[in-house]
C-alpha atoms as one frame of an Amber mdcrd trajectory, in Angstrom:
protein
  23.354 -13.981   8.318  23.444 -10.295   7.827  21.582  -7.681   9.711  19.394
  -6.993   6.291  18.280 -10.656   5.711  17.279 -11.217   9.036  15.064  -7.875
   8.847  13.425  -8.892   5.465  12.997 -12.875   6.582  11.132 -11.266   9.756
   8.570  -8.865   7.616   8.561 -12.650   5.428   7.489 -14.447   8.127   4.757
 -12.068   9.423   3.093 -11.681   5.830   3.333 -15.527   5.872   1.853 -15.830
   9.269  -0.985 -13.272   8.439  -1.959 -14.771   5.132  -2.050 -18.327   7.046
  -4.077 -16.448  10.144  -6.631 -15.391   8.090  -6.712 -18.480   5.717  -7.428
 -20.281   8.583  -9.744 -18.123  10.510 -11.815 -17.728   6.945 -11.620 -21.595
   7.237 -12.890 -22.139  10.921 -15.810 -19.556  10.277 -16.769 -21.185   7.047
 -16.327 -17.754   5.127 -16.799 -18.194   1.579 -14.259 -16.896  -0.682 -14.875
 -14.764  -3.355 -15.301 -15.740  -6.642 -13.192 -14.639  -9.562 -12.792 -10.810
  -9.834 -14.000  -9.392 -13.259 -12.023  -7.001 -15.010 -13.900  -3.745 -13.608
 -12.656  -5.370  -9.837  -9.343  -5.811 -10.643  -9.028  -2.423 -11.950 -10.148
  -0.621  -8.820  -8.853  -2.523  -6.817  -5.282  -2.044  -8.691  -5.952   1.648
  -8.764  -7.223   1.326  -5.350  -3.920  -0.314  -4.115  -1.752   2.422  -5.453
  -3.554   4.846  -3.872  -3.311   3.447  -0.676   0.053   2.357  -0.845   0.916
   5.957  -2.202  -0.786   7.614   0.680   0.950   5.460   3.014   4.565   5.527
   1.916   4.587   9.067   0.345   1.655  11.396   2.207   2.678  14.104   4.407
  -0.028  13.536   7.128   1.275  10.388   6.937   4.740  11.034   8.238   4.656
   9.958  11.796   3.660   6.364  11.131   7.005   5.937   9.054   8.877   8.596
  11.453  10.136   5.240  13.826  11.419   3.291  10.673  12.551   6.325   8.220
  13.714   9.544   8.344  13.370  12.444   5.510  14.675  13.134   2.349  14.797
  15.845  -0.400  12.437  14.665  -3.200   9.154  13.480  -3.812   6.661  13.616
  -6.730   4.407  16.320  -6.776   2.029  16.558  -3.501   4.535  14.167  -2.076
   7.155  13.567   0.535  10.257  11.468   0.382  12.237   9.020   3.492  14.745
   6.535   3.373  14.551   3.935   5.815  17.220   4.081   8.889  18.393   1.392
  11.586  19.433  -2.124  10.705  17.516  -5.440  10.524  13.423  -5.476  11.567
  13.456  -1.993  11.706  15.173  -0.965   8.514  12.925  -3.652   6.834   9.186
  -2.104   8.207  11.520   1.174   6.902  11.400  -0.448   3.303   8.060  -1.244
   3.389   6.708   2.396   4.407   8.814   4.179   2.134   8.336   2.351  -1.315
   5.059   2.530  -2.412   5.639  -1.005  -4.606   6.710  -3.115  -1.945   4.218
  -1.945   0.166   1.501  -3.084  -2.304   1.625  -6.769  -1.662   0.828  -6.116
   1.881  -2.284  -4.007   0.712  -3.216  -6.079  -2.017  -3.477  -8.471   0.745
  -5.465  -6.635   2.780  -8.367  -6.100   0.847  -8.258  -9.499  -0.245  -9.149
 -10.510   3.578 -11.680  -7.693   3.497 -13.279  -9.127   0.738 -13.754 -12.217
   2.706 -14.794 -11.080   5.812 -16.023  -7.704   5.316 -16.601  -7.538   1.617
 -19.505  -4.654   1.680 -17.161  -2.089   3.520 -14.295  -3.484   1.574 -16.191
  -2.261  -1.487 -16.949   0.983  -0.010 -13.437   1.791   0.801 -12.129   0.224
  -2.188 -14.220   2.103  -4.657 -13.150   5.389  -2.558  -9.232   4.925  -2.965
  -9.762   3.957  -6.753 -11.655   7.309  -6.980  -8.899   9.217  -5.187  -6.453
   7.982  -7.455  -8.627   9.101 -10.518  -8.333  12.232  -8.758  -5.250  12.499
  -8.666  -4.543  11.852 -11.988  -6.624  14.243 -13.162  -5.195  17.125 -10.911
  -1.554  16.150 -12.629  -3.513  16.241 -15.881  -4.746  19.630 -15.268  -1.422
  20.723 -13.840   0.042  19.636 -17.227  -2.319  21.620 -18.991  -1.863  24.719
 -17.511   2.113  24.335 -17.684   1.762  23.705 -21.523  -0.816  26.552 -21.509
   1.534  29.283 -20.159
């Protein structure tokens, strides 16, 4: 098996084994799941999950939790950074997962999907606060745009 298959079956198994933790913990401690999301919740939380996933794979001040797994690169969006994941196997797989901002969005999505079950108040809090951020964002590209076509 190559050195790259082994890497991504081991960051499988661990989402596997983390979705079936807290599946079964939620189980044991009778948590109630959440109903069905309306619209307005899967829109923040969408938003919400880009932001974070953003933050995480692409922020600056974020650069030491990737520095084990990645190393930089010239690029980036505006406001942003850029790495490229180094090593072989497990590590060049967690490497992947920091540095792209769409693979690293299951894992979140995931995330505050448990949150909703066992901490669905904060959840909501912090949520509602990444959503917010990345209307933020959008707007400070917007106004960036503005003043470009302005000049």
């Amino acid at each position: 098996m190559e050195a790259s298959h082994a890497g991504h079956l081991s960051t499988l198994a661990l989402y596997g084994l983390s979705v079936a933790a807290t599946v079964g913990v939620a189980a044991v401690t009778k948590r109630p799941l959440p109903g069905r999301m309306r619209v307005r919740d899967l829109v923040v939380s969408a938003a919400a999950a880009q932001k974070l996933s953003r933050t995480v794979t692409k922020s600056s001040v974020t650069r030491p939790l990737r520095a084990p797994f990645a190393e930089p690169v010239d690029g980036g969006g505006p406001g942003e950074v850029a790495d490229r994941p180094v090593g072989k196997g497990l590590r060049s797989s967690i490497g992947e997962l920091l540095t792209c901002p769409f693979c690293l969005d299951v894992w979140v999505i995931s995330g505050l999907t448990a949150g909703r079950v066992f901490a669905p108040a904060a959840t909501g809090v912090v949520t509602d606060a990444l959503a917010t951020l990345a209307g933020a964002d959008f707007l400070q590209l917007a106004y960036a745009r503005a003043q470009q076509a302005a000049e």
